[in-house]
C-alpha cells in the first residue's frame, strides 16, 4: 500500500506520478528573486532544478542535502539559493510547499524523506566549503533527520551522502531501473539508497567523527527493544521488555519534524501527535478496551510512547482465518451460520467499545481493521492507535490535520469537507469495519461509494446472509448506532435463522442481474474514450507500475489494453497502433512477455504487423537480462513463448528454433531437486511458485514447445518442473493451494501467485499430454481456488483471473459447474462497475483508482467478460497450431484446451 501512495497525490481518479501534479509558483518566484539572471530554473519531476549558465557537474560525488519543516522551509531555500548562487554550484529544491509536506509525511519513502534541497559540489573541497558555510548560516534552524545521510556536525539541517549526480542507471528484468555508481576500476556498482548512512567502500568520509547517533541498549534506562513490528517515515513501532517489571510493552517512536503540518497556533509534527495520543490514552486508561499508557519520554532527539502490550490478533488477520471467513462465498449453510455468529459477537463488542470511548468525550478518528485487536483467549475487543483521536469538549489546533489520518475507505465523504470530527464519523468507520469482515473492499469507497454499497448488497444476497448483517452495516453507515446495537444483541441472544433463498429486505438495492455483453461493450467504449496520445502524458489510465517501468507493457501499460480490445473484436483508438509502433522502436524495454518487448511483439504479430513484431522480438532475444530471470512473466520462459506465438502468426519456423534456445537456457540453469527441478529467482534466495514467477509458467512454455517440436527433452523438463510445483501444494478445502514462495504462510488463489495460475498451467499440460496426474492437480487447484468474490476484480490478483481458470477447466472437462461458476463471477464483477464519461470502468490496484491496464484494471476485466460470453482460448496462454503460412488471428485459432487436443 505504501508504495502506491506517491501515485495517489496528483489525481483522485487515476494513478499518476508526482511529476504530473501542478505546482504553485511560490518557490520558483523566490528563486528568481535570489539567483543571478543567467541561471536557469526548470521543473524536473518533483524538483526545481537550478543551474548556472556554464554548469559543470561531476557524474557522482558528495552531495549536500538540506532538510526543513513547513515553518522554516522558505528560510532554508533562501539560504541555499544565496550560497549556491554565489558559488556557481547547481542545486535543486522541492517544487512547492504541498510536495514538501508530502516528503515529510508518514507515507513517504523513509530513505528519501526530508530532503528539500540537494546541492551538487564539483569536488570534495567545494563540498566541505559549502557544507561548512551552510552549517553556519543554518545554526538556528532545525529539520527532520535525513535517514539516508550523515548530518553535518554543526547543523541540524545540513546533511550529506555520496551518490550519483547524473541519472546513470541500468534496466532490470521487471522494467524498473537501478541507480549506479562508477567504481575506481571503471566497473559499475549499485547506488544504494537505504534508510541509513552508508558510504561506498572506496570513499573516505570528510567528517568521520560527525553526528554520533547514540546506540543505547535500553531506552529511558529500562526498555529493551526485542523486535521491530513496523516502520513508517515518522518512526518505528517496537515490541520491548521493561527490564524492571519484566513485562512486555509496545514502544512507539516519533521522529521530530515528520508529519509536519501548520495550524492556527503554529506547527505540529509526529512528536505532538504522539503526545496527543498519550494524553488520550491516559484519559481512557480506566477502559479495558484501550491499552494502558505507561510512559512518554525523549531519548536523544526522538520521542517514545510506551504502552501495554496486548496479546491478541489484529482483526485484519482474524477475518482471514479459514474458520471465520465466507470463502468461497457459495452460501454453504454451516459456513454462513458460523460467520453470522462471529459477526454478531464481534460487532456487538466493537459497538460497545466505541460507545465507551464516545462516552468519555473522545472521537477515535481512525477506526480500521489494523487498529482493532481481539485479546487472546477471549472475545474482548481492544482499540489501538489513538493518534487521530479528538476531544469533543475542547477543540485542538491540530484536529484538522489529525482527521486526515483516516484509513482510505473508512471515512465518510462528508469528512473531507468538514473541519471537525463527530461520533457519526466513527460510526461510519465502524460500519465499514464490519463490512470488511465480509470482504476488505472498503478502499473502493474513495472513488465510488455507490459501488461499495452495491458490493455489500451483492455479497449479502449471493451468500444468503441473515438480514441483520446488512441492516447493521447500513444502520452504522447512516449514523444509527442504537439500531445496530439492538440488532446485534438480538442476534447474539436468539438463534440465527438460516436464509435458504434471496429475499427482499431493507437496503437491498443493487442485486439485479446485469447484461454481461452490455458490460463488456461499455468497458470497451470507456477504454477507447479514455485513450489520449499526447507527448507529455500517459496514453490512458494505467497501473502505477507503468509509471515505474514503461507505458507499453502488456501487464501495466498500453499494449495490454490494445491486445484486450483486439481480442474482444473492438476497434483500436485512432492513431494508437502508430503510436505503439513508434514507441516500441525507440523505448528501452525489458525483454519480458508481460513487462516488455516480447509481449509487444506478440501484439504486433497478432495485429498483422509482422516486421515490427520481429524487431521487438529480436530486441528481447538479444537482451542481457534474459540470463537474470527464468520466469514466464518477465524472463526466459516468457520470451520463449513469444517466439512460439510469432512462429504461429508468421509461419516462420525459425522462431521455433529460437524458442528452443530459450529452453536450452532453462535446461542448463535448472536446479535438480529430487525427481523434480526448480529455477533460481533473481535477487532472492527463496524459490517462488505459480504461473507468473514459478515453475508453472515455465512448464507452460515447455509444454507448447514440446507440442511444436515433438522433442521429448522438453516434455521431460516440463514433467520435472510440474512434479516440483505439485509437491508444493498445501491441502485446503479438499484441494490444493500454493503460497507465493517457500515458507510463505499466505495461501493465494490468484493467477500471478497461487492456485489459479498453477491450475491454468496444469490443465493445459493435461490437454497436451493426456497425463491424468496433471488433471488431478488441476482439479485440486480448482476446488481450493474457486471464490465467487475477491478483493479486486482484475486478472493478476483478482476475480477475473479466477474466472478465467474456471473457463479453462470448463473447456478441458466440459463440466457445466465450471462455466456456471465463471458466469456467477462475471455477475459479481459487475458490482465493481464505475460509470464514467464514455462507458463503464473498473477500479485497478487496491481499488484506489480507475485503471485501464490488463493486469489489474478494466482491460483484463473486459477480456474475462468477453470470454464468458464466448468461451474460447486465452490471451498468451494458448498458441495457435504451427503452419507454413501465416495463421488466422489468435482469438479464432488458438489451441483448443480440451481432451482431444
Coordinates of C-alpha atoms in Angstrom, one line a residue, residues 329-530:
X329 CA -18.9 -17.3 -0.9
X330 CA -21.1 -20.1 -2.2
X331 CA -23.6 -19.7 0.7
X332 CA -22.9 -23.0 2.4
X333 CA -25.2 -23.1 5.5
X334 CA -22.5 -24.2 8.0
X335 CA -20.0 -21.6 6.9
X336 CA -22.7 -18.8 6.8
X337 CA -24.0 -19.7 10.2
X338 CA -20.6 -19.7 11.7
X339 CA -19.8 -16.4 10.1
X340 CA -23.0 -14.8 11.3
X341 CA -22.4 -15.8 14.9
X342 CA -18.8 -14.4 14.8
X343 CA -20.1 -11.2 13.1
X344 CA -22.8 -10.7 15.8
X345 CA -20.4 -11.2 18.7
X346 CA -17.5 -9.2 17.3
X347 CA -19.9 -6.5 16.1
X348 CA -21.6 -6.1 19.4
X349 CA -18.2 -5.9 21.2
X350 CA -16.9 -3.3 18.8
X351 CA -20.0 -1.2 19.1
X352 CA -19.8 -1.3 22.9
X353 CA -16.1 -0.5 22.8
X354 CA -16.6 2.5 20.6
X355 CA -19.5 3.7 22.6
X356 CA -17.5 3.6 25.8
X357 CA -14.8 5.8 24.2
X358 CA -17.5 8.2 23.0
X359 CA -19.0 8.4 26.5
X360 CA -15.6 9.9 27.6
X361 CA -15.9 12.6 25.0
X362 CA -13.3 11.2 22.6
X363 CA -13.8 10.5 18.9
X364 CA -11.4 7.9 17.6
X365 CA -10.9 9.3 14.1
X366 CA -9.1 6.3 12.6
X367 CA -11.0 3.1 13.0
X368 CA -9.9 0.3 10.7
X369 CA -9.1 -3.5 10.8
X370 CA -5.5 -2.8 11.6
X371 CA -6.4 -0.7 14.6
X372 CA -8.5 -3.4 16.4
X373 CA -7.2 -6.4 18.3
X374 CA -9.0 -9.4 19.7
X375 CA -7.5 -10.4 23.0
X376 CA -6.1 -13.9 23.0
X377 CA -8.2 -16.4 24.8
X378 CA -11.3 -14.2 24.8
X379 CA -13.7 -12.3 22.6
X380 CA -12.7 -8.9 24.0
X381 CA -12.0 -6.0 21.7
X382 CA -9.0 -3.7 22.2
X383 CA -8.8 -0.5 20.2
X384 CA -5.3 0.7 19.4
X385 CA -3.6 3.7 17.7
X386 CA -5.2 6.9 19.0
X387 CA -3.1 9.3 17.0
X388 CA -6.1 10.7 15.2
X389 CA -8.4 10.9 18.2
X390 CA -10.1 14.2 19.1
X391 CA -11.5 15.6 22.3
X392 CA -15.2 16.6 21.7
X393 CA -15.2 19.2 24.5
X394 CA -12.0 21.0 23.6
X395 CA -11.0 21.7 20.0
X396 CA -7.3 21.4 19.5
X397 CA -5.3 23.3 16.9
X398 CA -4.1 20.1 15.2
X399 CA -7.6 18.5 15.0
X400 CA -7.9 19.3 11.3
X401 CA -4.7 17.5 10.5
X402 CA -5.4 14.6 12.7
X403 CA -8.7 13.9 10.9
X404 CA -6.7 13.4 7.6
X405 CA -5.1 10.3 9.2
X406 CA -8.1 8.1 8.5
X407 CA -7.6 4.8 6.6
X408 CA -8.8 5.1 2.9
X409 CA -12.3 3.6 2.6
X410 CA -13.2 4.1 6.3
X411 CA -14.1 7.8 6.2
X412 CA -17.4 9.2 5.0
X413 CA -17.4 11.5 2.0
X414 CA -18.6 14.4 4.2
X415 CA -15.5 14.2 6.3
X416 CA -13.3 15.7 3.5
X417 CA -15.3 19.0 3.7
X418 CA -16.0 19.3 7.5
X419 CA -13.4 20.6 9.8
X420 CA -14.4 18.7 12.9
X421 CA -14.8 15.0 13.7
X422 CA -18.1 13.8 15.2
X423 CA -19.2 10.4 16.7
X424 CA -21.0 9.8 13.4
X425 CA -17.6 9.7 11.7
X426 CA -16.6 6.8 14.0
X427 CA -20.0 5.1 13.4
X428 CA -19.5 5.3 9.7
X429 CA -16.0 3.8 10.0
X430 CA -17.4 1.1 12.3
X431 CA -20.0 0.2 9.6
X432 CA -17.2 -0.2 7.1
X433 CA -15.1 -2.1 9.6
X434 CA -17.9 -4.7 10.0
X435 CA -18.4 -4.7 6.2
X436 CA -14.7 -5.6 6.0
X437 CA -15.4 -8.9 7.8
X438 CA -17.3 -9.9 4.7
X439 CA -14.7 -8.7 2.2
X440 CA -12.0 -6.0 2.6
X441 CA -13.1 -3.9 -0.4
X442 CA -13.7 -0.6 1.5
X443 CA -11.0 1.3 -0.4
X444 CA -13.4 1.4 -3.3
X445 CA -15.3 3.9 -1.2
X446 CA -12.7 6.6 -2.1
X447 CA -13.8 6.7 -5.7
X448 CA -17.4 5.4 -5.7
X449 CA -19.5 5.0 -2.6
X450 CA -22.3 3.5 -4.6
X451 CA -20.1 0.7 -5.9
X452 CA -19.2 -0.1 -2.3
X453 CA -22.8 -0.4 -1.3
X454 CA -23.6 -2.4 -4.4
X455 CA -20.9 -4.9 -3.4
X456 CA -22.3 -5.1 0.1
X457 CA -25.7 -6.0 -1.3
X458 CA -24.4 -8.4 -3.8
X459 CA -22.4 -10.3 -1.2
X460 CA -25.3 -10.4 1.2
X461 CA -27.7 -11.7 -1.5
X462 CA -25.3 -14.2 -3.2
X463 CA -24.3 -15.8 0.1
X464 CA -27.8 -15.9 1.7
X465 CA -26.6 -14.0 4.7
X466 CA -29.1 -13.4 7.5
X467 CA -30.8 -10.0 7.0
X468 CA -29.4 -8.5 10.3
X469 CA -25.8 -8.4 8.9
X470 CA -26.6 -6.0 6.1
X471 CA -29.0 -4.0 8.2
X472 CA -26.4 -3.5 11.0
X473 CA -23.8 -2.2 8.5
X474 CA -26.3 0.1 6.8
X475 CA -27.5 1.5 10.1
X476 CA -24.0 2.4 11.2
X477 CA -23.2 4.0 7.8
X478 CA -26.3 6.2 8.4
X479 CA -25.1 7.1 12.0
X480 CA -27.8 4.9 13.7
X481 CA -25.7 3.0 16.2
X482 CA -28.7 2.4 18.5
X483 CA -30.4 0.3 15.8
X484 CA -27.2 -1.5 15.1
X485 CA -26.6 -2.5 18.7
X486 CA -30.3 -3.6 19.1
X487 CA -30.0 -5.9 16.0
X488 CA -26.6 -7.3 17.2
X489 CA -28.0 -8.0 20.7
X490 CA -31.0 -9.9 19.2
X491 CA -28.6 -11.9 17.0
X492 CA -26.4 -12.8 20.0
X493 CA -29.3 -13.7 22.3
X494 CA -31.5 -15.7 19.9
X495 CA -30.9 -18.5 17.4
X496 CA -29.9 -17.2 13.9
X497 CA -32.4 -18.4 11.3
X498 CA -30.7 -19.6 8.1
X499 CA -31.6 -18.0 4.8
X500 CA -32.2 -20.5 2.1
X501 CA -33.0 -18.2 -0.8
X502 CA -32.6 -14.5 -1.6
X503 CA -35.3 -12.3 0.0
X504 CA -36.3 -8.7 -0.4
X505 CA -35.1 -6.6 2.6
X506 CA -34.3 -3.1 3.6
X507 CA -31.2 -1.7 2.0
X508 CA -31.2 -4.3 -0.8
X509 CA -30.8 -2.1 -3.8
X510 CA -28.3 -3.5 -6.3
X511 CA -28.7 -7.2 -6.7
X512 CA -30.2 -7.2 -10.2
X513 CA -28.6 -9.3 -12.9
X514 CA -26.5 -7.3 -15.3
X515 CA -26.2 -8.0 -19.1
X516 CA -22.6 -9.2 -19.5
X517 CA -22.4 -8.4 -23.2
X518 CA -23.5 -4.9 -22.4
X519 CA -21.0 -4.6 -19.6
X520 CA -18.1 -5.8 -21.9
X521 CA -19.2 -3.4 -24.7
X522 CA -19.4 -0.4 -22.3
X523 CA -15.9 -1.3 -20.9
X524 CA -14.5 -1.3 -24.4
X525 CA -16.2 2.1 -25.1
X526 CA -14.6 3.5 -21.9
X527 CA -11.1 2.2 -22.9
X528 CA -11.3 3.8 -26.3
X529 CA -12.8 7.1 -24.9
X530 CA -10.1 7.4 -22.3

